[in-house]
Structure formats: C-alpha cells, structure tokens
mmCIF file of C-alpha atoms in Angstrom:
data_model
loop_
_atom_site.group_PDB
_atom_site.id
_atom_site.type_symbol
_atom_site.label_atom_id
_atom_site.label_comp_id
_atom_site.label_asym_id
_atom_site.label_seq_id
_atom_site.Cartn_x
_atom_site.Cartn_y
_atom_site.Cartn_z
ATOM 1 C CA MET R 28 176.731 53.863 130.477
ATOM 2 C CA LYS R 29 174.086 54.919 128.127
ATOM 3 C CA LYS R 30 171.491 53.011 127.534
ATOM 4 C CA GLN R 31 170.845 52.574 124.098
ATOM 5 C CA ASP R 32 167.139 52.143 122.884
ATOM 6 C CA TRP R 33 166.684 49.882 119.881
ATOM 7 C CA LYS R 34 163.691 49.612 117.496
ATOM 8 C CA PHE R 35 162.553 47.120 115.117
ATOM 9 C CA MET R 36 162.862 48.098 111.313
ATOM 10 C CA GLN R 37 161.958 45.195 109.041
ATOM 11 C CA VAL R 38 161.635 41.616 108.471
ATOM 12 C CA PHE R 39 161.714 39.342 105.617
ATOM 13 C CA GLY R 40 159.350 36.222 106.178
ATOM 14 C CA ASP R 41 155.606 35.671 107.575
ATOM 15 C CA LYS R 42 154.419 33.940 110.462
ATOM 16 C CA ALA R 43 152.824 31.201 107.996
ATOM 17 C CA SER R 44 156.169 30.335 106.538
ATOM 18 C CA SER R 45 157.594 30.387 109.801
ATOM 19 C CA ASP R 46 155.212 27.839 111.405
ATOM 20 C CA ASN R 47 155.646 25.485 108.258
ATOM 21 C CA VAL R 48 159.165 25.970 108.088
ATOM 22 C CA SER R 49 160.749 23.095 106.096
ATOM 23 C CA ASP R 50 164.997 22.140 107.157
ATOM 24 C CA GLU R 51 166.168 23.239 103.708
ATOM 25 C CA ASP R 52 164.699 26.802 104.533
ATOM 26 C CA ILE R 53 166.570 27.406 107.700
ATOM 27 C CA ILE R 54 168.919 30.477 107.899
ATOM 28 C CA SER R 55 172.256 29.216 109.006
ATOM 29 C CA ALA R 56 174.616 32.136 108.345
ATOM 30 C CA VAL R 57 174.082 35.873 108.001
ATOM 31 C CA GLN R 58 176.720 38.545 107.610
ATOM 32 C CA PHE R 59 176.558 42.472 107.085
ATOM 33 C CA GLU R 60 179.347 43.552 104.216
ATOM 34 C CA ARG R 61 181.472 46.077 105.758
ATOM 35 C CA THR R 62 179.345 48.947 104.372
ATOM 36 C CA GLY R 63 176.467 48.134 105.663
ATOM 37 C CA ARG R 64 175.048 48.107 101.859
ATOM 38 C CA LEU R 65 175.006 44.522 101.346
ATOM 39 C CA LEU R 66 173.761 41.731 103.814
ATOM 40 C CA GLY R 67 174.456 38.021 102.490
ATOM 41 C CA LEU R 68 172.468 34.912 104.170
ATOM 42 C CA GLY R 69 173.192 31.948 103.825
ATOM 43 C CA ASP R 70 170.483 29.110 104.470
ATOM 44 C CA ARG R 71 170.799 24.443 105.065
ATOM 45 C CA ALA R 72 170.085 24.508 101.503
ATOM 46 C CA GLY R 73 173.519 25.829 100.487
ATOM 47 C CA ARG R 74 172.414 29.177 98.785
ATOM 48 C CA LEU R 75 173.668 32.122 99.448
ATOM 49 C CA ILE R 76 170.996 34.921 98.895
ATOM 50 C CA ILE R 77 172.279 38.546 98.816
ATOM 51 C CA PHE R 78 170.539 41.970 100.238
ATOM 52 C CA GLU R 79 171.107 45.413 99.330
ATOM 53 C CA VAL R 80 169.968 48.700 100.250
ATOM 54 C CA PRO R 81 169.639 50.852 97.114
ATOM 55 C CA GLN R 82 171.915 53.391 96.536
ATOM 56 C CA ASN R 83 169.856 56.097 95.569
ATOM 57 C CA LYS R 84 168.345 56.446 99.358
ATOM 58 C CA LYS R 85 169.790 57.185 102.708
ATOM 59 C CA ARG R 86 171.197 54.623 104.272
ATOM 60 C CA GLU R 87 170.005 54.657 107.531
ATOM 61 C CA LYS R 88 166.274 55.169 107.007
ATOM 62 C CA ALA R 89 165.938 52.760 103.644
ATOM 63 C CA GLU R 90 165.021 49.088 103.907
ATOM 64 C CA TYR R 91 166.896 46.026 102.309
ATOM 65 C CA GLN R 92 165.802 44.706 99.375
ATOM 66 C CA TYR R 93 166.367 41.029 97.903
ATOM 67 C CA LEU R 94 169.481 41.294 95.376
ATOM 68 C CA THR R 95 170.440 38.214 93.674
ATOM 69 C CA GLU R 96 171.103 34.277 95.000
ATOM 70 C CA LEU R 97 173.024 31.571 93.817
ATOM 71 C CA GLN R 98 173.847 28.368 95.164
ATOM 72 C CA SER R 99 177.073 28.217 96.786
ATOM 73 C CA HIS R 100 177.442 24.320 97.792
ATOM 74 C CA THR R 101 175.585 21.307 96.881
ATOM 75 C CA ARG R 102 175.565 17.551 98.713
ATOM 76 C CA GLU R 103 178.512 15.443 98.186
ATOM 77 C CA PHE R 104 179.838 12.606 98.962
ATOM 78 C CA ASP R 105 183.156 11.663 100.763
ATOM 79 C CA PHE R 106 184.796 8.379 99.539
ATOM 80 C CA LEU R 107 187.512 8.410 101.932
ATOM 81 C CA LYS R 108 185.179 8.310 105.024
ATOM 82 C CA SER R 109 181.991 6.931 103.482
ATOM 83 C CA THR R 110 180.290 10.446 104.775
ATOM 84 C CA ASP R 111 178.106 12.992 103.537
ATOM 85 C CA ILE R 112 179.268 16.552 102.794
ATOM 86 C CA GLU R 113 176.153 18.817 103.905
ATOM 87 C CA GLU R 114 175.467 21.898 101.479
ATOM 88 C CA LYS R 115 174.701 24.078 104.896
ATOM 89 C CA ILE R 116 176.387 27.030 105.024
ATOM 90 C CA ASN R 117 178.418 27.229 108.269
ATOM 91 C CA GLN R 118 179.538 30.792 107.462
ATOM 92 C CA ILE R 119 179.789 34.293 104.998
ATOM 93 C CA GLN R 120 182.582 36.697 104.830
ATOM 94 C CA TRP R 121 182.138 39.855 102.715
ATOM 95 C CA LEU R 122 185.724 40.865 101.186
ATOM 96 C CA ARG R 123 185.786 44.770 99.984
ATOM 97 C CA ALA R 124 183.973 45.032 96.405
ATOM 98 C CA GLN R 125 185.820 46.423 93.541
ATOM 99 C CA GLY R 126 183.964 48.830 91.459
ATOM 100 C CA LYS R 127 181.064 46.721 90.790
ATOM 101 C CA ASN R 128 182.553 43.452 91.417
ATOM 102 C CA MET R 129 181.558 42.086 95.012
ATOM 103 C CA TYR R 130 183.277 39.554 96.942
ATOM 104 C CA VAL R 131 181.939 37.282 99.417
ATOM 105 C CA LEU R 132 183.564 34.014 101.214
ATOM 106 C CA SER R 133 181.489 31.050 102.282
ATOM 107 C CA THR R 134 182.112 27.651 103.583
ATOM 108 C CA ASN R 135 180.000 24.230 104.542
ATOM 109 C CA ASP R 136 181.396 22.149 106.520
ATOM 110 C CA LYS R 137 184.773 21.066 104.670
ATOM 111 C CA THR R 138 184.980 23.407 101.296
ATOM 112 C CA VAL R 139 185.866 27.493 101.333
ATOM 113 C CA LYS R 140 184.485 29.266 98.186
ATOM 114 C CA LEU R 141 185.326 32.448 97.140
ATOM 115 C CA TRP R 142 182.541 33.445 94.574
ATOM 116 C CA LYS R 143 182.810 37.439 92.923
ATOM 117 C CA VAL R 144 179.095 38.579 91.741
ATOM 118 C CA SER R 145 179.465 41.070 88.679
ATOM 119 C CA GLU R 146 177.017 42.839 87.061
ATOM 120 C CA LYS R 147 176.768 41.973 83.159
ATOM 121 C CA ASN R 148 174.962 43.787 80.294
ATOM 122 C CA VAL R 149 173.332 42.333 77.450
ATOM 123 C CA THR R 150 173.365 45.084 74.475
ATOM 124 C CA LYS R 151 172.257 45.242 70.569
ATOM 125 C CA VAL R 152 173.450 47.119 67.809
ATOM 126 C CA ILE R 153 171.343 50.004 66.934
ATOM 127 C CA LYS R 154 172.081 50.485 63.032
ATOM 128 C CA PRO R 155 171.901 54.316 61.885
ATOM 129 C CA SER R 156 168.361 54.816 60.177
ATOM 130 C CA GLY R 157 168.352 56.300 56.688
ATOM 131 C CA LYS R 158 171.181 57.975 54.858
ATOM 132 C CA ASP R 159 172.482 58.642 58.349
ATOM 133 C CA LEU R 160 176.018 57.963 57.986
ATOM 134 C CA ALA R 161 176.641 58.055 62.181
ATOM 135 C CA MET R 162 178.417 54.872 63.533
ATOM 136 C CA PRO R 163 175.971 51.940 64.875
ATOM 137 C CA LYS R 164 175.790 52.129 68.459
ATOM 138 C CA LEU R 165 175.580 49.764 71.234
ATOM 139 C CA GLN R 166 172.121 50.116 73.732
ATOM 140 C CA VAL R 167 172.031 47.874 76.672
ATOM 141 C CA VAL R 168 168.780 46.168 76.526
ATOM 142 C CA GLU R 169 169.449 44.000 79.868
ATOM 143 C CA SER R 170 171.416 44.228 82.685
ATOM 144 C CA GLY R 171 171.911 41.341 85.612
ATOM 145 C CA LEU R 172 173.919 39.915 87.679
ATOM 146 C CA ILE R 173 176.264 36.652 87.281
ATOM 147 C CA PRO R 174 177.924 34.647 90.145
ATOM 148 C CA SER R 175 181.555 33.055 89.363
ATOM 149 C CA VAL R 176 183.310 30.824 91.355
ATOM 150 C CA ARG R 177 186.835 32.617 91.987
ATOM 151 C CA LYS R 178 188.804 30.159 93.891
ATOM 152 C CA VAL R 179 188.071 26.964 95.922
ATOM 153 C CA PHE R 180 190.658 26.393 98.886
ATOM 154 C CA PRO R 181 191.506 22.692 99.192
ATOM 155 C CA ASN R 182 189.733 20.536 101.698
ATOM 156 C CA LEU R 183 192.118 20.274 104.116
ATOM 157 C CA HIS R 184 189.754 19.806 107.377
ATOM 158 C CA ASN R 185 189.497 17.100 108.905
ATOM 159 C CA TYR R 186 186.469 17.848 110.658
ATOM 160 C CA HIS R 187 183.817 20.554 110.603
ATOM 161 C CA ILE R 188 184.834 23.920 109.912
ATOM 162 C CA ASN R 189 182.969 26.477 112.355
ATOM 163 C CA SER R 190 184.257 29.927 111.906
ATOM 164 C CA LEU R 191 185.568 31.502 108.989
ATOM 165 C CA THR R 192 186.906 34.986 109.094
ATOM 166 C CA ALA R 193 188.998 37.344 106.948
ATOM 167 C CA SER R 194 192.308 39.457 108.530
ATOM 168 C CA ASN R 195 191.444 43.658 108.284
ATOM 169 C CA ASN R 196 193.342 43.788 105.744
ATOM 170 C CA GLU R 197 192.041 41.053 103.821
ATOM 171 C CA GLU R 198 195.000 39.002 102.663
ATOM 172 C CA PHE R 199 194.500 36.165 104.871
ATOM 173 C CA VAL R 200 191.691 33.829 105.979
ATOM 174 C CA LEU R 201 191.288 32.085 108.889
ATOM 175 C CA THR R 202 189.309 28.884 109.351
ATOM 176 C CA SER R 203 188.890 26.322 112.556
ATOM 177 C CA ASP R 204 187.956 22.575 112.691
ATOM 178 C CA ASP R 205 187.796 20.377 115.973
ATOM 179 C CA LEU R 206 191.353 20.502 115.914
ATOM 180 C CA LYS R 207 193.211 23.023 113.810
ATOM 181 C CA VAL R 208 193.720 26.513 113.111
ATOM 182 C CA TYR R 209 194.266 27.422 109.417
ATOM 183 C CA LEU R 210 195.772 30.545 108.042
ATOM 184 C CA TRP R 211 195.145 31.125 104.468
ATOM 185 C CA SER R 212 196.535 33.283 101.547
ATOM 186 C CA ILE R 213 193.520 35.187 99.998
ATOM 187 C CA GLU R 214 195.473 35.700 96.435
ATOM 188 C CA GLN R 215 197.115 32.214 96.802
ATOM 189 C CA PRO R 216 194.657 29.261 98.822
ATOM 190 C CA SER R 217 196.578 26.396 97.353
ATOM 191 C CA LYS R 218 199.045 26.420 100.611
ATOM 192 C CA ALA R 219 197.391 26.648 104.587
ATOM 193 C CA PHE R 220 199.734 27.604 107.244
ATOM 194 C CA VAL R 221 198.797 25.348 110.237
ATOM 195 C CA ALA R 222 198.431 28.448 113.234
ATOM 196 C CA VAL R 223 197.338 25.692 115.757
ATOM 197 C CA ASP R 224 197.187 21.917 116.083
ATOM 198 C CA LEU R 225 195.325 20.737 119.737
ATOM 199 C CA LYS R 226 195.632 17.154 117.737
ATOM 200 C CA PRO R 227 197.418 14.855 120.411
ATOM 201 C CA GLU R 228 199.506 11.779 118.895
ATOM 202 C CA ASN R 229 196.568 9.482 120.501
ATOM 203 C CA LEU R 230 193.026 10.701 119.871
ATOM 204 C CA ASP R 231 191.626 8.660 123.248
ATOM 205 C CA GLU R 232 193.865 11.334 125.075
ATOM 206 C CA LEU R 233 191.794 14.507 123.378
ATOM 207 C CA SER R 234 190.229 16.196 126.169
ATOM 208 C CA GLU R 235 189.049 19.247 124.173
ATOM 209 C CA VAL R 236 188.297 20.330 121.274
ATOM 210 C CA ILE R 237 188.386 24.012 118.587
ATOM 211 C CA THR R 238 184.964 25.993 118.922
ATOM 212 C CA SER R 239 185.466 29.077 117.131
ATOM 213 C CA SER R 240 188.119 31.327 115.880
ATOM 214 C CA ALA R 241 188.038 35.045 114.790
ATOM 215 C CA PHE R 242 190.690 37.544 113.554
ATOM 216 C CA HIS R 243 191.187 41.070 115.625
ATOM 217 C CA PRO R 244 189.406 43.611 114.356
ATOM 218 C CA THR R 245 192.448 45.964 113.378
ATOM 219 C CA LEU R 246 195.923 43.939 114.322
ATOM 220 C CA ASP R 247 196.304 41.744 111.370
ATOM 221 C CA ASN R 248 198.443 39.212 113.631
ATOM 222 C CA GLN R 249 196.147 38.664 116.195
ATOM 223 C CA PHE R 250 193.411 36.415 116.683
ATOM 224 C CA LEU R 251 191.663 34.260 119.394
ATOM 225 C CA TYR R 252 189.816 30.750 119.183
ATOM 226 C CA THR R 253 188.171 29.096 121.719
ATOM 227 C CA THR R 254 187.451 25.492 123.309
ATOM 228 C CA SER R 255 185.535 23.164 124.817
ATOM 229 C CA LYS R 256 186.495 23.528 127.989
ATOM 230 C CA GLY R 257 185.676 27.460 128.272
ATOM 231 C CA ILE R 258 188.640 28.374 127.314
ATOM 232 C CA ILE R 259 189.904 31.532 124.925
ATOM 233 C CA LYS R 260 193.764 31.683 123.666
ATOM 234 C CA LEU R 261 194.698 34.859 122.417
ATOM 235 C CA CYS R 262 197.446 34.759 119.702
ATOM 236 C CA ASP R 263 199.855 37.105 118.441
ATOM 237 C CA MET R 264 201.424 34.959 115.073
ATOM 238 C CA ARG R 265 204.770 37.904 116.241
ATOM 239 C CA LYS R 266 205.644 35.634 118.655
ATOM 240 C CA SER R 267 205.398 32.607 116.964
ATOM 241 C CA GLY R 268 203.917 31.364 113.281
ATOM 242 C CA ILE R 269 202.520 28.195 115.349
ATOM 243 C CA CYS R 270 200.154 29.764 118.314
ATOM 244 C CA ASP R 271 199.437 26.359 120.771
ATOM 245 C CA ASN R 272 202.176 27.382 123.198
ATOM 246 C CA THR R 273 202.681 31.037 123.034
ATOM 247 C CA ALA R 274 199.389 32.151 123.233
ATOM 248 C CA VAL R 275 197.616 34.395 126.374
ATOM 249 C CA THR R 276 195.185 32.025 128.156
ATOM 250 C CA MET R 277 191.615 33.301 129.541
ATOM 251 C CA ALA R 278 189.799 30.883 131.854
ATOM 252 C CA GLU R 279 187.843 30.688 134.657
ATOM 253 C CA PRO R 280 188.872 28.890 137.664
ATOM 254 C CA GLU R 281 186.020 25.929 138.308
ATOM 255 C CA ASP R 282 184.359 25.782 141.545
ATOM 256 C CA PRO R 283 184.176 22.011 142.443
ATOM 257 C CA ALA R 284 181.412 22.825 144.668
ATOM 258 C CA LYS R 285 178.784 23.937 141.338
ATOM 259 C CA LYS R 286 180.357 21.269 139.271
ATOM 260 C CA ASN R 287 177.384 18.746 138.225
ATOM 261 C CA PHE R 288 176.345 16.613 134.948
ATOM 262 C CA PHE R 289 175.364 19.733 132.863
ATOM 263 C CA THR R 290 178.655 21.229 134.027
ATOM 264 C CA GLU R 291 180.994 20.513 130.443
ATOM 265 C CA ILE R 292 178.440 20.923 128.258
ATOM 266 C CA VAL R 293 177.223 24.377 129.085
ATOM 267 C CA THR R 294 180.667 25.968 129.901
ATOM 268 C CA SER R 295 181.621 25.068 126.529
ATOM 269 C CA ILE R 296 182.228 28.121 124.516
ATOM 270 C CA SER R 297 180.107 28.148 121.437
ATOM 271 C CA ASP R 298 181.096 31.930 119.766
ATOM 272 C CA ALA R 299 183.704 34.491 120.705
ATOM 273 C CA CYS R 300 184.230 37.846 119.358
ATOM 274 C CA PHE R 301 186.611 41.308 119.541
ATOM 275 C CA SER R 302 184.793 44.533 120.336
ATOM 276 C CA ARG R 303 184.925 46.284 117.583
ATOM 277 C CA ASN R 304 187.206 49.171 119.345
ATOM 278 C CA GLY R 305 189.376 45.386 119.914
ATOM 279 C CA LYS R 306 190.039 46.075 123.682
ATOM 280 C CA TYR R 307 187.255 43.218 124.923
ATOM 281 C CA ILE R 308 186.504 39.645 123.889
ATOM 282 C CA PHE R 309 182.906 38.515 124.494
ATOM 283 C CA SER R 310 182.466 35.001 124.741
ATOM 284 C CA ARG R 311 179.008 32.947 124.377
ATOM 285 C CA ASP R 312 178.283 29.890 126.436
ATOM 286 C CA PHE R 313 175.309 28.225 127.040
ATOM 287 C CA LEU R 314 174.007 30.164 129.933
ATOM 288 C CA THR R 315 176.767 32.789 130.351
ATOM 289 C CA VAL R 316 178.488 35.534 128.189
ATOM 290 C CA LYS R 317 181.921 36.422 129.612
ATOM 291 C CA VAL R 318 183.591 40.011 129.270
ATOM 292 C CA TRP R 319 187.043 39.783 129.010
ATOM 293 C CA ASP R 320 189.590 42.685 128.931
ATOM 294 C CA ILE R 321 192.825 42.134 126.758
ATOM 295 C CA ALA R 322 194.513 44.452 129.330
ATOM 296 C CA MET R 323 193.784 41.937 132.183
ATOM 297 C CA THR R 324 193.287 38.255 131.667
ATOM 298 C CA ASN R 325 193.029 37.058 135.116
ATOM 299 C CA LYS R 326 189.547 36.826 135.535
ATOM 300 C CA PRO R 327 186.518 38.337 133.785
ATOM 301 C CA VAL R 328 185.190 41.995 133.684
ATOM 302 C CA ALA R 329 181.812 40.559 134.025
ATOM 303 C CA THR R 330 179.930 37.217 134.126
ATOM 304 C CA VAL R 331 175.991 37.703 132.705
ATOM 305 C CA GLN R 332 173.356 35.261 132.615
ATOM 306 C CA VAL R 333 171.545 35.625 129.969
ATOM 307 C CA PHE R 334 168.339 33.978 130.974
ATOM 308 C CA GLU R 335 169.021 32.812 134.109
ATOM 309 C CA PRO R 336 165.399 30.462 133.774
ATOM 310 C CA LEU R 337 167.238 28.172 131.257
ATOM 311 C CA LYS R 338 169.070 26.649 134.818
ATOM 312 C CA SER R 339 165.636 24.714 135.568
ATOM 313 C CA LYS R 340 164.943 23.312 132.575
ATOM 314 C CA LEU R 341 168.616 21.795 131.837
ATOM 315 C CA CYS R 342 167.684 18.140 132.020
ATOM 316 C CA ASP R 343 164.526 19.073 129.456
ATOM 317 C CA LEU R 344 167.231 20.615 126.922
ATOM 318 C CA TYR R 345 169.850 17.615 127.243
ATOM 319 C CA GLU R 346 166.415 15.018 126.346
ATOM 320 C CA ASN R 347 165.607 16.916 123.898
ATOM 321 C CA GLU R 348 169.149 18.049 122.243
ATOM 322 C CA CYS R 349 168.955 21.814 122.395
ATOM 323 C CA ILE R 350 171.374 22.113 125.283
ATOM 324 C CA PHE R 351 173.877 21.471 122.299
ATOM 325 C CA ASP R 352 172.671 24.503 120.288
ATOM 326 C CA LYS R 353 174.891 26.738 119.694
ATOM 327 C CA PHE R 354 174.372 30.793 119.736
ATOM 328 C CA SER R 355 176.777 33.345 118.140
ATOM 329 C CA ILE R 356 177.561 36.646 119.432
ATOM 330 C CA GLN R 357 178.506 40.633 118.615
ATOM 331 C CA SER R 358 180.131 43.278 119.415
ATOM 332 C CA THR R 359 177.883 46.692 119.175
ATOM 333 C CA LEU R 360 179.337 49.619 116.932
ATOM 334 C CA ASP R 361 180.359 51.551 120.726
ATOM 335 C CA SER R 362 181.944 48.406 121.959
ATOM 336 C CA ASN R 363 179.944 48.527 125.077
ATOM 337 C CA SER R 364 177.573 46.190 124.178
ATOM 338 C CA PHE R 365 176.915 42.767 122.443
ATOM 339 C CA VAL R 366 174.034 41.207 121.127
ATOM 340 C CA THR R 367 173.527 37.554 121.588
ATOM 341 C CA GLY R 368 170.471 35.037 120.979
ATOM 342 C CA ASN R 369 168.349 32.373 123.021
ATOM 343 C CA PHE R 370 165.648 30.325 122.822
ATOM 344 C CA ASN R 371 161.411 31.498 122.188
ATOM 345 C CA SER R 372 161.812 34.144 119.476
ATOM 346 C CA THR R 373 164.261 36.214 121.819
ATOM 347 C CA PHE R 374 167.600 38.041 121.509
ATOM 348 C CA HIS R 375 169.643 39.925 124.095
ATOM 349 C CA ILE R 376 171.289 43.090 124.023
ATOM 350 C CA VAL R 377 173.185 43.765 127.363
ATOM 351 C CA ASP R 378 175.740 46.560 128.165
ATOM 352 C CA ARG R 379 179.565 44.870 129.029
ATOM 353 C CA LEU R 380 179.271 45.429 132.640
ATOM 354 C CA GLY R 381 176.032 42.990 132.292
ATOM 355 C CA GLU R 382 174.055 45.951 134.589
ATOM 356 C CA CYS R 383 171.640 46.111 131.876
ATOM 357 C CA ASN R 384 169.741 43.292 129.858
ATOM 358 C CA SER R 385 167.159 43.985 127.269
ATOM 359 C CA GLN R 386 165.622 41.226 126.082
ATOM 360 C CA TYR R 387 163.609 41.264 122.582
ATOM 361 C CA GLU R 388 161.068 39.222 121.135
ATOM 362 C CA LEU R 389 160.715 38.738 117.162
ATOM 363 C CA ASN R 390 157.573 38.717 116.365
ATOM 364 C CA PHE R 391 155.366 39.646 112.463
ATOM 365 C CA ASN R 392 152.883 42.627 114.123
ATOM 366 C CA LYS R 393 156.155 45.293 113.365
ATOM 367 C CA LYS R 394 156.461 46.417 117.235
ATOM 368 C CA THR R 395 159.236 46.422 119.366
ATOM 369 C CA VAL R 396 158.532 44.053 122.286
ATOM 370 C CA ALA R 397 160.910 44.305 124.987
ATOM 371 C CA ARG R 398 161.583 43.957 128.527
ATOM 372 C CA GLN R 399 164.739 44.107 131.143
ATOM 373 C CA ILE R 400 165.724 41.090 132.492
ATOM 374 C CA PRO R 401 167.241 41.715 136.017
ATOM 375 C CA PRO R 402 169.987 39.847 137.561
ATOM 376 C CA LYS R 403 168.667 36.208 139.598
ATOM 377 C CA TYR R 404 165.281 36.672 137.609
ATOM 378 C CA PHE R 405 163.373 33.573 137.470
ATOM 379 C CA GLU R 406 160.076 32.688 136.037
ATOM 380 C CA ASN R 407 158.610 29.269 135.042
ATOM 381 C CA LEU R 408 158.756 28.241 131.910
ATOM 382 C CA GLY R 409 155.517 27.050 130.455
ATOM 383 C CA SER R 410 154.564 25.229 128.230
ATOM 384 C CA SER R 411 154.081 27.489 125.922
ATOM 385 C CA TYR R 412 157.839 28.690 125.985
ATOM 386 C CA ASP R 413 158.869 27.287 122.076
ATOM 387 C CA PHE R 414 162.748 25.802 122.433
ATOM 388 C CA ASN R 415 161.975 25.343 118.263
ATOM 389 C CA ARG R 416 162.278 29.045 117.744
ATOM 390 C CA LYS R 417 166.079 29.765 118.287
ATOM 391 C CA VAL R 418 168.241 32.924 117.381
ATOM 392 C CA GLN R 419 171.295 31.062 116.800
ATOM 393 C CA LYS R 420 172.786 33.530 113.753
ATOM 394 C CA ILE R 421 173.395 37.248 114.140
ATOM 395 C CA SER R 422 175.422 40.293 112.318
ATOM 396 C CA MET R 423 175.763 43.668 113.516
ATOM 397 C CA CYS R 424 176.428 46.410 110.950
ATOM 398 C CA GLN R 425 179.748 47.997 111.010
ATOM 399 C CA THR R 426 178.980 51.476 109.961
ATOM 400 C CA GLN R 427 175.504 51.903 112.081
ATOM 401 C CA ASN R 428 173.925 50.383 114.974
ATOM 402 C CA LEU R 429 171.441 48.083 112.921
ATOM 403 C CA VAL R 430 171.676 44.414 113.953
ATOM 404 C CA ALA R 431 170.518 41.233 111.438
ATOM 405 C CA ILE R 432 168.852 38.710 113.753
ATOM 406 C CA ALA R 433 167.838 35.514 112.406
ATOM 407 C CA CYS R 434 165.295 32.870 113.532
ATOM 408 C CA LEU R 435 164.464 29.441 111.184
ATOM 409 C CA ASN R 436 163.616 30.655 107.755
ATOM 410 C CA CYS R 437 163.332 34.494 108.657
ATOM 411 C CA LEU R 438 165.185 37.428 108.760
ATOM 412 C CA TYR R 439 164.387 40.519 111.315
ATOM 413 C CA PHE R 440 166.454 43.684 111.455
ATOM 414 C CA TYR R 441 166.197 46.107 114.336
ATOM 415 C CA THR R 442 168.391 49.500 114.563
ATOM 416 C CA ALA R 443 169.091 52.264 117.159
#
C-alpha cells in the first residue's frame, strides 16, 4: 500500500493565545463543505465560524481565509429538568450550496439548527447628471453575508446529541444521543422517526449507550451506530424501519484474561466512520482503531494500537479524567488510511492494515514534524508530555488530500 507524505500547510492561531486559551475559545467541531471551498468551525461559546478559499485562486495551493461568523447557539435553561443547556457546538454538517446561498446544520446538546448564509448587497440610486434623460441606476455600495435560521428541529433528544450527519442525497439527517437514533426529513423536520431505541423498560437494566452514528457515504438507506461496549451496528432501513433487531453486529469477543478495571472505559467507541468507498468501517476507542470490512463482519481486518505508551498511564489518565476524552476519526480520500487524534498536540495517519503508523506533531514553526510509530512501541512519557493539548476534532476534505486538525483554539491544515 503506497504511503502518502503529509505536509504542514497552514495554521490559524499562535502560541501565545494557545498557552492562555479560555474555555469558550476551544474548538469543539470542525467540518469541510463537500467541495472543500468552505470550512466550518464551532466552539464552546456557540459560535460558528466560516473560512473559505478565494474562488479566484487555485484550490490546491490557496490558503483558507476568514469569511464570516454567527452565534449559532446560546446558553439556555431546561425548566423541566432544571439543568443548563450549554451553547457548545457538538457537530457541524454542510449541505449543498444553492447559488450564492450557503446552508449548514449545527447542533449543541439538544437543538439542531439549519442556517442559511446569504450575500446581501446595499445599493443606492445614482441619478443622471444635468439634462441627461437616462434612467437612474442602482449602484452596489456595500456587500455582506447575512445569516438566518431556516429551520429549528424540535427538542426530541432526552440526552446529549453526540452525532449529526446528512444522507448523501441530503433528504435526511441522522442524529443520536445515549439511547436513541432519530431520522429527520430536512424539508419537514417537525416530525422525526426513531430508527434505534435502546431504552429498556427499567433504566436500572441499562448496560450500554450509543456513542456515535453516521450515514453511509453513498447509500442513503444505510447507517452505523456504535456503543459503549465496543460494538458497531450496521443498519439497513430497507430491512426494517426500526433497526434495533435487524442490524448487522460487529464486535470483537472479549478476552477474560485481559480484562481489568479500565477495560470497559477504554473499549467504548468514541467515533466511527465509513471509508470513502463505503467498503470499510474505522472505529476509534481510547487506545485502538479497529478496521472492519463490511463484507466480512466476524472479525476486524486490523486492530491498530494508536499509541502504545498510553497503556502505562491509564491510572494517571483516570485520575485526571482524560481517559474519558473522545477522539474523532476520518477516512482519507483513497479509503486506504485513517486520521485520528491523540494527546500532546499529535495526530496519527495510519494505513488500514496498520502497517504504517505516522505520528505528526502540531507546531507553530510551520514545519512538518513526523515520525513512524512501530508496533509494540514504548517510550517513557515524562512530565513534558501534555495531556491538555489534545487533538479531538478532525475533518477530511472530500475533494483533495487535505485535513483540518483542531487543538485547543488553533486550527491546522495538512496536505498530501
């Protein structure tokens, strides 16, 4: 399998702001628009910030520029449950543009919104001078982008929304929380269809929760969801509308000899995605990535240790609660590799057979710092290893080998 060399391209942010970052400025979501011309970024303050590549420049060489921003969500109070609903944006999902109008979905813990960002021109009437009989003309004196909420989806989720994806034909949206997966019509979001319901009659019998969900990249009737038990469910809505009992199960049998205090925590899947060609599923738990072939669901094609030295730090990670951090995962354009994050300002690009694990270190020197991580690799993680600089949000462009990496309040771009 041919190895790709990824290089640093661009960064938004600097070391000074990164060293003194406030909680509200931390990036909580990042997503490329399907053509790659636009990129959306969400933060813990509920802001949705949009970047673009200027259309008059070559896409593969041009850098992204700030375009506009809007306040997508604000802090609310749930009077029924007497709890605050944070403004933090959990997920972003772009829809196809229509003319000069941009459409983007965003969600916090409870509410999905569809935003329209349109161009608006301010004009003035230019009257003809003197005895000229010409008609008055309109002249554009100022232009700008105006955001407006097109739709607000009903608050049906009783638990925090962990995933938001749109079908390839963009007729439907899939959202999930701890116990349910909902299917929405984008045109008529007033009603939602429950595709998966894990809620038992007695909540004391609850043994697992849903951790993520995602539509198939090309088949609008298929989606996956993952659970805290390390299980992937592949659902086909042609078989049944409610997919609880008809889904294909992908799970690796647990080895009782290897079970310990941390097993249930580290085997919980934090994120999963289809490969771009739809043939594979990449699932990320705390320590590993499992690669599944959809045509062979009895065992994973490969189980990749993302960074083996973390195993020796599980007690420390439990005490500082970093063991509960969730890392996203994305497929590369050719479906032969995946990208996922780690601690200490690093991320990994690994081929789907697990033979080549490249670790990249983010920096402000505009240089590519990379090294190969061999199997069963070990190093002593000293006091300089920073568990606070975590790379949790990643987005891969759908039209070129370009990945956006978020760490704290900074956004990095790497290209192959």
